[in-house]
C-alpha positions as CSV (number, residue, x, y, z in Angstrom):
1,M,17.0,-212.2,159.9
2,D,18.7,-211.9,163.3
3,T,21.2,-214.8,163.6
4,S,22.4,-214.2,167.2
5,P,23.9,-217.2,169.0
6,H,20.9,-217.3,171.4
7,Q,18.5,-217.8,168.5
8,L,20.7,-220.6,167.0
9,D,20.8,-222.3,170.4
10,D,17.0,-222.0,170.8
11,F,16.6,-223.6,167.3
12,F,18.8,-226.5,168.1
13,M,17.3,-227.1,171.5
14,Q,13.9,-227.9,169.8
15,P,12.9,-231.5,169.6
16,E,14.0,-233.6,166.7
17,D,11.6,-233.5,163.7
18,P,11.4,-237.0,162.2
19,K,10.9,-235.3,158.8
20,V,14.2,-233.4,159.1
21,P,16.7,-236.0,160.4
22,G,20.1,-235.1,161.5
23,R,19.4,-231.8,163.2
24,Q,22.2,-232.5,165.7
25,G,24.4,-233.4,162.7
26,I,23.7,-230.0,161.2
27,K,24.6,-228.4,164.5
28,E,27.9,-230.3,164.7
29,S,28.6,-229.5,161.1
30,L,28.1,-225.8,161.7
31,R,30.3,-225.9,164.8
32,N,33.1,-227.9,163.2
33,G,33.1,-225.6,160.2
34,L,32.0,-226.3,156.7
35,G,32.7,-224.7,153.3
36,L,30.5,-221.8,152.1
37,R,28.7,-223.9,149.6
38,A,27.9,-226.5,152.2
39,R,26.6,-223.8,154.6
40,I,24.4,-222.4,151.9
41,R,22.9,-225.8,151.1
42,L,22.1,-226.3,154.8
43,L,20.7,-222.8,155.3
44,P,17.1,-223.7,154.1
45,K,16.9,-226.3,156.8
46,V,17.7,-223.7,159.4
47,L,15.3,-220.9,158.2
48,S,11.6,-220.7,158.8
49,L,9.1,-220.7,155.9
50,S,8.4,-216.9,156.2
51,E,12.2,-216.2,156.4
52,R,12.6,-218.2,153.2
53,Y,10.0,-216.1,151.4
54,I,11.7,-212.9,152.5
55,I,15.1,-214.0,151.3
56,G,13.5,-215.3,148.0
57,A,11.8,-211.9,147.4
58,L,15.1,-210.1,148.1
59,L,16.9,-212.4,145.6
60,V,14.2,-211.6,142.9
61,I,14.6,-207.9,143.5
62,A,18.4,-208.1,143.3
63,A,18.1,-210.1,140.0
64,G,15.7,-207.5,138.6
65,A,18.0,-204.7,139.6
66,I,20.9,-206.4,137.8
67,L,18.8,-207.0,134.7
68,A,17.6,-203.4,134.8
69,I,21.1,-202.0,134.6
70,P,21.5,-202.5,130.8
71,V,17.9,-201.3,130.1
72,T,18.3,-198.1,132.1
73,T,21.7,-197.5,130.5
74,Y,20.1,-198.0,127.1
75,F,17.4,-195.4,127.8
76,H,19.8,-193.0,129.4
77,F,22.2,-192.9,126.5
78,T,19.5,-193.1,123.7
79,T,16.7,-190.7,122.6
80,A,13.4,-191.3,120.8
81,V,13.2,-189.9,117.3
82,A,10.7,-190.0,114.4
83,D,10.4,-193.2,112.6
84,D,8.6,-194.2,109.4
85,G,5.2,-195.7,109.3
86,G,1.7,-195.1,110.6
87,S,-1.4,-193.5,109.1
88,F,-4.2,-191.2,110.2
89,S,-7.6,-190.1,109.0
90,E,-8.9,-186.6,109.0
91,G,-12.4,-185.1,108.4
92,L,-12.6,-182.1,106.0
93,L,-15.4,-179.7,105.1
94,G,-16.7,-180.0,101.5
95,E,-16.3,-182.5,98.7
96,P,-13.2,-181.9,96.5
97,R,-13.8,-180.8,93.0
98,L,-10.9,-178.7,91.7
99,I,-7.6,-179.8,93.2
100,N,-5.6,-177.3,91.2
101,P,-3.6,-174.4,92.6
102,L,-4.5,-172.2,89.6
103,L,-8.3,-172.5,89.9
104,P,-10.6,-171.0,92.4
105,P,-11.2,-173.7,95.0
106,A,-14.7,-175.0,95.2
107,T,-14.3,-176.1,98.8
108,D,-11.7,-175.9,101.6
109,S,-10.9,-179.5,100.7
110,D,-9.5,-178.4,97.3
111,R,-6.9,-176.2,99.0
112,D,-6.1,-178.8,101.6
113,I,-5.3,-181.5,99.1
114,A,-3.5,-179.2,96.8
115,T,-1.2,-178.2,99.6
116,L,-0.3,-181.9,100.2
117,V,0.1,-182.8,96.5
118,Y,1.7,-179.7,95.0
119,S,4.6,-177.5,96.1
120,G,5.6,-174.0,95.3
121,L,8.9,-172.2,94.9
122,L,8.7,-171.1,98.6
123,K,6.6,-172.1,101.6
124,H,5.9,-170.9,105.1
125,N,7.7,-172.6,108.0
126,E,6.3,-173.1,111.5
127,E,7.0,-169.5,112.5
128,G,5.3,-168.1,109.3
129,K,8.6,-167.2,107.6
130,L,9.0,-167.8,103.9
131,V,11.6,-170.5,103.2
132,P,12.8,-172.4,100.0
133,D,10.6,-175.2,98.8
134,L,11.1,-176.1,95.1
135,A,13.6,-173.2,95.0
136,K,17.1,-173.9,96.2
137,S,17.7,-170.2,96.6
138,Y,16.7,-166.8,95.1
139,E,18.2,-163.4,94.6
140,I,16.6,-159.9,94.4
141,S,18.3,-157.2,92.3
142,S,19.3,-153.9,94.0
143,D,16.5,-152.0,92.3
144,G,13.9,-154.6,93.5
145,L,12.6,-155.3,90.0
146,N,14.3,-158.7,89.2
147,Y,14.0,-161.9,91.1
148,T,16.2,-164.8,90.1
149,V,15.2,-168.2,91.3
150,Y,17.4,-171.3,91.3
151,L,15.5,-174.7,91.4
152,K,16.5,-177.8,93.3
153,R,17.9,-180.2,90.7
154,D,16.7,-183.3,92.5
155,A,13.0,-182.2,92.5
156,L,10.8,-184.7,90.6
157,W,7.2,-185.0,89.7
158,Q,5.3,-187.8,91.2
159,D,5.4,-189.7,87.9
160,G,9.3,-189.6,88.0
161,K,10.0,-186.7,85.5
162,S,12.2,-183.7,86.6
163,V,10.8,-180.4,87.7
164,T,12.3,-177.7,85.5
165,A,12.1,-174.0,84.8
166,D,9.7,-174.9,81.9
167,D,7.2,-176.1,84.4
168,V,7.4,-172.9,86.4
169,I,7.1,-170.7,83.3
170,F,4.1,-172.7,82.0
171,T,2.3,-172.4,85.4
172,I,2.8,-168.6,85.5
173,E,1.8,-168.1,81.9
174,T,-1.3,-170.2,82.4
175,A,-2.2,-168.1,85.4
176,Q,-1.8,-164.9,83.4
177,N,-3.9,-166.2,80.5
178,P,-7.5,-165.0,81.0
179,D,-8.9,-167.9,79.0
180,Y,-8.0,-170.3,81.8
181,G,-10.0,-168.4,84.5
182,S,-7.3,-168.6,87.1
183,S,-7.9,-167.0,90.5
184,Q,-4.2,-166.2,90.5
185,R,-4.2,-163.9,87.5
186,I,-4.3,-160.6,89.4
187,S,-1.2,-161.6,91.4
188,W,0.8,-162.1,88.2
189,Q,-0.3,-159.3,86.0
190,G,2.6,-157.4,84.5
191,V,5.2,-160.0,85.6
192,E,7.6,-161.3,82.9
193,V,9.3,-164.7,83.3
194,E,12.5,-165.4,81.5
195,K,14.3,-168.8,81.4
196,I,18.0,-168.7,82.2
197,D,18.6,-172.5,82.0
198,D,16.7,-175.7,83.0
199,Y,17.0,-174.9,86.7
200,A,17.1,-171.1,86.8
201,L,14.7,-168.4,85.8
202,M,14.1,-164.6,86.3
203,F,10.9,-162.8,87.2
204,K,10.8,-159.2,86.0
205,L,8.6,-156.6,87.6
206,K,7.6,-153.2,86.1
207,N,7.3,-151.6,89.6
208,K,8.8,-152.6,92.9
209,Y,6.4,-154.7,95.1
210,A,7.6,-155.5,98.6
211,Q,5.3,-158.5,99.1
212,F,6.1,-160.1,95.7
213,L,7.7,-163.1,97.4
214,N,4.3,-164.1,98.7
215,N,3.5,-165.1,95.0
216,F,6.1,-167.8,95.1
217,T,3.9,-170.0,97.4
218,L,1.8,-170.8,94.3
219,G,1.7,-174.5,93.6
220,I,3.6,-175.4,90.4
221,I,1.8,-177.7,87.9
222,P,3.6,-180.1,85.5
223,K,3.8,-178.8,81.9
224,H,4.1,-182.3,80.3
225,L,0.7,-183.3,81.7
226,W,-1.2,-180.0,81.3
227,Q,0.2,-178.4,78.1
228,D,-2.3,-180.2,75.8
229,V,-5.3,-179.4,77.9
230,K,-7.3,-176.6,76.2
231,P,-8.6,-173.7,78.2
232,I,-12.2,-174.8,77.7
233,S,-11.3,-178.2,79.3
234,F,-9.0,-176.9,82.0
235,S,-11.5,-177.1,84.8
236,L,-12.9,-180.4,83.5
237,S,-9.6,-182.4,83.4
238,E,-9.4,-185.6,85.4
239,L,-6.1,-184.2,86.8
240,N,-8.2,-181.9,89.0
241,L,-9.4,-184.9,91.0
242,K,-6.4,-187.2,90.4
243,P,-3.5,-184.7,90.6
244,I,0.1,-185.3,90.0
245,G,2.4,-182.8,91.7
246,S,5.8,-182.6,93.4
247,G,4.6,-182.3,97.0
248,P,5.1,-184.6,100.0
249,Y,2.0,-186.8,99.3
250,K,0.6,-188.3,96.1
251,F,-2.9,-189.4,95.1
252,D,-3.6,-193.1,95.6
253,K,-7.4,-193.6,95.3
254,L,-10.8,-192.0,96.0
255,R,-14.1,-193.5,96.9
256,K,-17.6,-192.4,95.9
257,D,-21.0,-193.1,97.3
258,R,-23.9,-194.5,95.3
259,L,-24.8,-190.9,94.2
260,G,-21.3,-190.3,92.8
261,R,-20.2,-188.0,95.6
262,I,-16.6,-188.3,96.7
263,I,-16.6,-189.5,100.3
264,S,-13.0,-190.3,100.9
265,Y,-9.6,-189.8,99.5
266,E,-6.3,-191.6,100.1
267,L,-2.8,-190.2,99.8
268,T,0.5,-192.0,100.2
269,A,3.9,-190.7,101.1
270,N,5.9,-189.5,98.0
271,D,9.0,-191.6,97.9
272,K,10.4,-189.2,95.3
273,Y,10.0,-186.1,97.4
274,Y,13.1,-183.9,97.2
275,D,13.1,-183.2,100.9
276,G,12.9,-186.9,101.8
277,Q,10.0,-189.2,102.1
278,P,7.6,-188.1,104.8
279,N,7.5,-190.2,108.0
280,I,3.7,-191.0,107.9
281,D,2.9,-193.6,105.2
282,R,-0.7,-192.9,104.5
283,I,-3.4,-190.3,105.0
284,E,-7.2,-190.9,104.6
285,L,-9.3,-187.8,104.1
286,K,-13.1,-188.0,104.6
287,F,-15.5,-185.3,103.5
288,Y,-18.5,-183.8,105.2
289,A,-21.0,-181.1,104.2
290,S,-21.0,-179.2,107.5
291,E,-19.2,-178.8,110.7
292,D,-22.0,-180.5,112.6
293,E,-21.6,-183.6,110.4
294,L,-17.8,-183.4,110.9
295,I,-18.2,-183.4,114.7
296,D,-20.7,-186.3,114.6
297,A,-18.2,-188.3,112.5
298,Y,-15.5,-187.8,115.0
299,N,-17.8,-188.8,117.9
300,R,-18.6,-192.0,115.9
301,N,-14.9,-192.8,115.6
302,E,-15.0,-192.3,111.8
303,V,-12.0,-189.9,111.8
304,E,-9.1,-189.2,114.1
305,S,-8.4,-185.5,113.3
306,L,-10.7,-182.6,112.4
307,S,-9.7,-180.0,109.8
308,V,-11.4,-177.2,111.8
309,I,-13.4,-176.7,115.0
310,S,-15.5,-173.7,115.9
311,A,-14.9,-172.5,119.4
312,Q,-18.6,-173.1,120.1
313,N,-18.4,-176.7,119.1
314,I,-15.4,-177.8,121.2
315,K,-17.7,-178.8,124.0
316,R,-19.5,-181.2,121.7
317,L,-16.4,-183.3,121.2
318,K,-16.3,-186.7,122.8
319,Y,-13.0,-188.6,123.5
320,K,-11.2,-185.3,124.2
321,S,-8.2,-187.4,125.5
322,R,-7.6,-188.6,121.9
323,I,-7.4,-185.2,120.3
324,S,-5.3,-182.1,120.7
325,T,-6.9,-178.8,119.8
326,K,-4.2,-176.6,118.2
327,Q,-4.6,-172.9,118.5
328,I,-3.0,-171.5,115.4
329,R,-2.7,-167.8,114.5
330,L,-4.3,-166.8,111.2
331,P,-3.9,-163.2,109.8
332,R,-7.6,-162.4,109.7
333,Y,-9.9,-160.2,111.8
334,F,-13.6,-159.5,112.0
335,G,-14.9,-156.0,112.3
336,L,-17.9,-153.6,111.9
337,F,-17.4,-151.6,108.6
338,F,-19.3,-148.4,108.5
339,N,-20.9,-147.2,105.2
340,Q,-20.9,-143.5,105.8
341,N,-22.4,-142.9,102.4
342,K,-25.6,-144.7,103.4
343,S,-26.1,-143.5,107.0
344,A,-26.1,-139.9,107.9
345,A,-25.6,-140.8,111.6
346,L,-22.5,-142.9,110.8
347,A,-21.1,-140.0,108.8
348,N,-20.8,-138.3,112.1
349,K,-17.4,-139.2,113.7
350,N,-18.7,-138.6,117.2
351,V,-21.3,-141.3,116.6
352,R,-18.7,-143.7,115.4
353,L,-16.5,-142.9,118.4
354,A,-19.5,-143.4,120.8
355,L,-20.3,-146.8,119.3
356,S,-16.7,-147.9,119.7
357,Y,-16.8,-147.2,123.4
358,A,-20.2,-149.0,123.5
359,T,-18.7,-152.2,122.1
360,D,-17.6,-154.8,124.7
361,K,-14.9,-156.7,122.9
362,P,-13.8,-158.8,125.9
363,A,-17.4,-160.0,126.3
364,L,-17.4,-161.1,122.6
365,L,-14.2,-163.0,123.0
366,R,-15.4,-164.6,126.2
367,D,-19.0,-165.5,125.4
368,I,-18.7,-166.4,121.7
369,L,-15.1,-167.6,121.2
370,D,-14.6,-169.0,124.7
371,G,-11.3,-167.2,124.7
372,N,-10.0,-168.7,121.5
373,G,-8.7,-165.5,119.9
374,I,-7.3,-162.1,120.6
375,I,-8.9,-158.6,120.7
376,V,-8.0,-156.5,117.7
377,D,-7.8,-152.7,117.7
378,S,-6.1,-152.1,114.3
379,P,-6.4,-153.1,110.7
380,M,-2.8,-154.5,110.9
381,I,-3.6,-157.2,113.5
382,G,-1.3,-157.0,116.5
383,G,1.1,-159.8,117.0
384,I,1.2,-160.8,113.3
385,L,3.5,-158.1,112.1
386,D,6.7,-156.6,113.7
387,I,4.9,-153.4,114.5
388,N,5.6,-152.6,118.1
389,S,3.9,-149.2,118.4
390,A,1.0,-149.1,120.9
391,V,-2.2,-148.1,119.1
392,K,-5.0,-146.1,120.5
393,K,-7.8,-148.2,122.0
394,Y,-11.4,-147.5,122.8
395,D,-12.1,-149.7,125.8
396,F,-15.6,-150.5,126.7
397,N,-17.1,-147.6,128.6
398,Q,-20.9,-147.0,128.3
399,E,-20.7,-143.8,130.4
400,E,-18.2,-142.3,127.9
401,T,-20.6,-143.3,125.1
402,K,-23.5,-141.5,126.7
403,K,-21.4,-138.5,127.4
404,I,-20.2,-138.2,123.8
405,L,-23.7,-138.6,122.4
406,A,-25.2,-136.1,124.8
407,T,-22.5,-133.5,124.0
408,D,-23.2,-134.1,120.3
409,G,-26.9,-133.2,120.8
410,W,-28.4,-136.7,120.8
411,K,-31.5,-136.9,123.1
412,T,-34.2,-139.4,124.0
413,P,-37.6,-138.1,123.0
414,E,-40.4,-138.2,125.5
415,G,-41.8,-141.7,125.9
416,G,-39.1,-143.1,123.6
417,T,-35.9,-145.2,124.1
418,I,-34.0,-144.5,120.9
419,L,-31.8,-141.4,120.8
420,E,-32.6,-138.7,118.2
421,K,-30.9,-135.7,116.8
422,G,-33.1,-133.5,114.6
423,K,-34.6,-135.8,112.0
424,N,-32.0,-138.5,112.5
425,K,-32.5,-141.5,114.7
426,L,-29.6,-143.5,116.2
427,S,-30.8,-146.6,114.2
428,F,-28.8,-148.9,112.1
429,K,-28.9,-152.3,110.3
430,I,-26.0,-154.7,110.7
431,T,-25.6,-157.0,107.7
432,T,-23.7,-160.2,108.1
433,S,-23.7,-163.9,107.0
434,T,-25.8,-166.7,108.3
435,W,-22.7,-168.2,109.9
436,P,-23.8,-168.8,113.6
437,E,-20.7,-167.2,115.1
438,L,-21.3,-163.9,113.3
439,V,-25.0,-164.0,114.0
440,S,-24.2,-164.3,117.7
441,V,-21.7,-161.4,117.5
442,A,-24.4,-159.3,115.8
443,E,-26.9,-160.1,118.6
444,H,-24.4,-159.3,121.3
445,I,-23.6,-155.9,119.7
446,R,-27.3,-155.2,119.2
447,D,-27.8,-155.7,123.0
448,Q,-24.7,-153.7,123.9
449,W,-25.7,-150.7,121.8
450,K,-29.4,-150.9,122.9
451,S,-28.3,-150.0,126.4
452,V,-26.9,-146.7,125.3
453,G,-29.9,-145.7,123.2
454,A,-29.2,-147.2,119.8
455,E,-31.6,-149.3,117.7
456,V,-30.1,-152.2,115.8
457,T,-31.7,-154.6,113.4
458,I,-29.8,-157.7,112.1
459,E,-29.8,-158.8,108.4
460,A,-28.2,-162.3,108.2
461,L,-27.8,-163.3,104.5
462,P,-26.8,-166.5,102.7
463,I,-23.4,-166.2,101.0
464,S,-24.7,-165.4,97.5
465,Q,-26.9,-162.6,98.7
466,L,-24.2,-161.3,101.0
467,Q,-21.7,-161.1,98.2
468,A,-24.3,-159.1,96.1
469,S,-24.7,-156.6,99.0
470,I,-21.0,-156.3,99.4
471,K,-20.5,-155.8,95.7
472,E,-23.1,-153.0,95.6
473,R,-22.0,-151.7,99.1
474,N,-25.6,-152.0,100.1
475,Y,-25.4,-152.0,103.9
476,D,-25.3,-149.5,106.9
477,I,-22.8,-151.6,108.9
478,L,-21.2,-154.8,107.6
479,L,-20.1,-157.4,110.1
480,F,-17.4,-159.3,108.1
481,G,-13.9,-160.6,108.1
482,E,-10.7,-159.4,106.4
483,I,-7.9,-161.8,105.4
484,L,-4.3,-160.7,105.0
485,N,-1.0,-162.5,104.3
486,I,1.5,-163.0,107.1
487,D,3.5,-160.3,105.3
488,P,0.4,-158.3,104.3
489,D,-0.4,-155.7,101.7
490,P,-3.6,-154.0,103.0
491,F,-3.8,-151.8,99.8
492,S,-6.8,-153.6,98.4
493,L,-8.6,-153.3,101.8
494,W,-8.1,-149.6,102.6
495,H,-6.9,-147.6,99.6
496,S,-9.5,-145.2,98.2
497,S,-9.2,-146.7,94.7
498,Q,-10.6,-149.9,96.1
499,K,-13.9,-148.5,97.3
500,R,-15.8,-150.1,94.5
501,D,-16.0,-153.7,93.4
502,P,-13.8,-155.6,92.8
503,G,-11.9,-153.7,95.5
504,L,-12.3,-154.7,99.1
505,N,-12.4,-151.3,100.8
506,L,-15.6,-152.3,102.7
507,A,-15.6,-149.1,104.8
508,L,-15.3,-146.9,101.7
509,Y,-12.4,-145.3,103.5
510,D,-11.0,-142.3,101.7
511,N,-7.9,-140.5,103.1
512,K,-5.2,-139.2,100.8
513,T,-2.5,-139.4,103.5
514,A,-3.4,-143.1,104.1
515,D,-3.4,-143.7,100.4
516,T,0.2,-142.3,100.1
517,L,1.4,-144.5,103.0
518,L,-0.1,-147.6,101.4
519,E,1.4,-146.8,98.0
520,E,4.8,-146.2,99.5
521,A,4.8,-149.2,101.8
522,R,4.2,-151.8,99.1
523,Q,7.3,-150.4,97.2
524,T,9.5,-150.3,100.3
525,L,11.8,-153.4,100.4
526,N,13.4,-152.5,103.7
527,I,11.2,-154.3,106.2
528,L,11.8,-151.8,109.1
529,E,11.0,-148.9,106.9
530,R,7.9,-150.7,105.5
531,M,6.7,-151.5,109.1
532,Q,7.0,-147.8,110.0
533,K,4.8,-146.7,107.1
534,Y,2.2,-149.3,108.1
535,D,2.4,-148.1,111.7
536,D,1.7,-144.6,110.5
537,F,-1.2,-145.9,108.4
538,Q,-2.8,-147.8,111.3
539,K,-2.6,-144.8,113.6
540,L,-4.3,-142.6,111.0
541,T,-7.0,-145.2,110.3
542,I,-7.7,-145.7,114.0
543,E,-8.1,-142.0,114.5
544,D,-10.5,-141.7,111.5
545,M,-12.6,-144.7,112.8
546,P,-14.0,-146.0,109.5
547,A,-14.6,-149.3,111.3
548,I,-14.6,-151.0,114.7
549,F,-12.0,-153.8,114.8
550,L,-13.3,-156.6,117.0
551,Y,-11.2,-159.8,117.2
552,S,-9.0,-162.2,115.5
553,P,-10.1,-165.8,116.1
554,Y,-7.6,-168.6,116.4
555,Y,-7.7,-171.3,113.8
556,L,-8.6,-174.4,115.8
557,Y,-7.2,-177.6,114.3
558,G,-8.2,-180.9,116.0
559,Q,-5.3,-183.2,115.6
560,S,-5.0,-186.8,116.8
561,K,-2.6,-187.0,119.8
562,D,-0.9,-190.0,118.0
563,I,0.7,-187.4,115.7
564,K,3.8,-185.6,116.8
565,G,6.1,-183.0,115.3
566,M,3.4,-180.4,114.4
567,N,4.7,-177.2,115.9
568,T,3.1,-174.6,113.6
569,S,2.2,-171.4,115.4
570,I,0.9,-169.2,112.5
571,I,-0.4,-169.9,109.0
572,S,-1.5,-167.8,106.1
573,M,-4.5,-169.9,105.3
574,P,-6.0,-173.1,106.9
575,A,-4.5,-175.4,104.2
576,D,-1.0,-174.3,105.4
577,R,-1.4,-176.4,108.5
578,F,0.1,-179.1,106.1
579,S,3.0,-177.0,105.0
580,N,5.5,-178.9,107.2
581,I,3.8,-182.3,107.2
582,G,7.1,-184.0,106.3
583,S,8.2,-183.5,109.9
584,W,5.1,-185.1,111.4
585,Y,5.4,-188.6,112.7
586,I,3.5,-191.3,114.6
587,N,6.1,-194.0,115.2
588,T,9.3,-193.6,117.0
589,K,12.6,-195.4,117.4
590,R,15.6,-195.0,119.7
591,V,19.0,-193.9,118.6
592,W,22.2,-193.3,120.5
593,K,22.6,-189.7,121.7
594,G,24.9,-187.7,119.5
595,S,24.4,-190.0,116.4
596,K,22.6,-188.8,113.3
């Protein structure tokens, strides 16, 4: 407000208002001089209504600014950290049946729950590195044959009893005993376990094995609960559905439908967990028979998180603002494995080379995975291992394909479209599973190869029939996936001794130099030397072309945006998304910066 003498004179020259008596008195009071308080009391009588509103608003702003000082100071000098409390629900594929780390999982749900309830000696952290879990520390002898493990003394089973070396020994011996039918038996064959004391034990190997530490991620089961369960009843025990472990979460209750099927499962934070009680109080898991049902359940608000999402189904999700789709690396890849014993054409390296140039991998990644993965050119999966060597690539080039085939003597007969060479036709059958993603991949490849003169038929088989075909190696080309560990041992996938079942050498690859490299690598403890051997192996394999390596899809985990603290970038299997669930949180609190 402008309070010039002229405006004051104009104000006092106005006629007297009978409702405001004493205007001249006010004038005289101001001229004769009054105290500050008196002047302030008289000020409203001098100001217009609009001027009063303006000053009132300014006073409110000033008061707000004064009150905001302690609030802004508090937020400036404090930080938000994880707090206890909260819960979430997650949809999983398949009904749980055998929540037991020693038994073959009936569904993915079995593995998921076992990871939450049980703990191993070691586990993978967010970067995929092995770190202590039940183990406090471990030592490896200079000859690489003895592994001494020291257990955490404060580790307890969820019923309150201590975890000791006896539990670890019992678990390993049960896995080794063929009467129990453990899926872990092959990993522990030839390993001796010796108790040092209640919290220390030694594992003795007959031969060096560089990847042996991977075995220590096996969940340990409590001896005092399982020791009286006979082998014939091992898979029938109620503990397989109501497990007691030493992990971050413990079984609370399950719910069944009227047909007796388990439809939900509730876990609560383990207040006895040796690494501290997890932040999130409760997890509800709900089970669905297919991914379609899982997506529909999310769209009906039945669950907040999704255990897995196919790249093709992301677009079906509603409420995308509520969910974060995590792209997590998984050491697996899909490829076309050539059976050179079954197809004369595929026994010709020039044909295999030509088909490699005819395969448009970027198109597969774009059209089928919507970019949710990486192109793979090697059996060792780039980006998973510390192998920096650039490998030879066969980039999509149909003209190069035609040139190679023409030079090799393949011609199109008059009136035909399929290339021939003597009595052989460029005709193949691709065998794969009925999984929609792989069927789409097979169809894309069929169309790509058709344009260079190859004829492809597709055989999509249900899992039981596909397993039989794989066991008998009854296929021309197998479109399938290979799974490795984060620190992999590709011996069973590529060594010539593994060409027949139960080996997994799907391409029936046979190269003595490659065999030697694989044998030496698994006994080389020095990581740099081991990676060099694997680098030499992958270069040799790529040159021989027993397969076309296609892509490694991301594992897509749909997690509720309410959950924070999940920073995992790579996992060895889908259940490992829960490996560091103790650091997840929903609620937060503020603490002074610098305080603990």
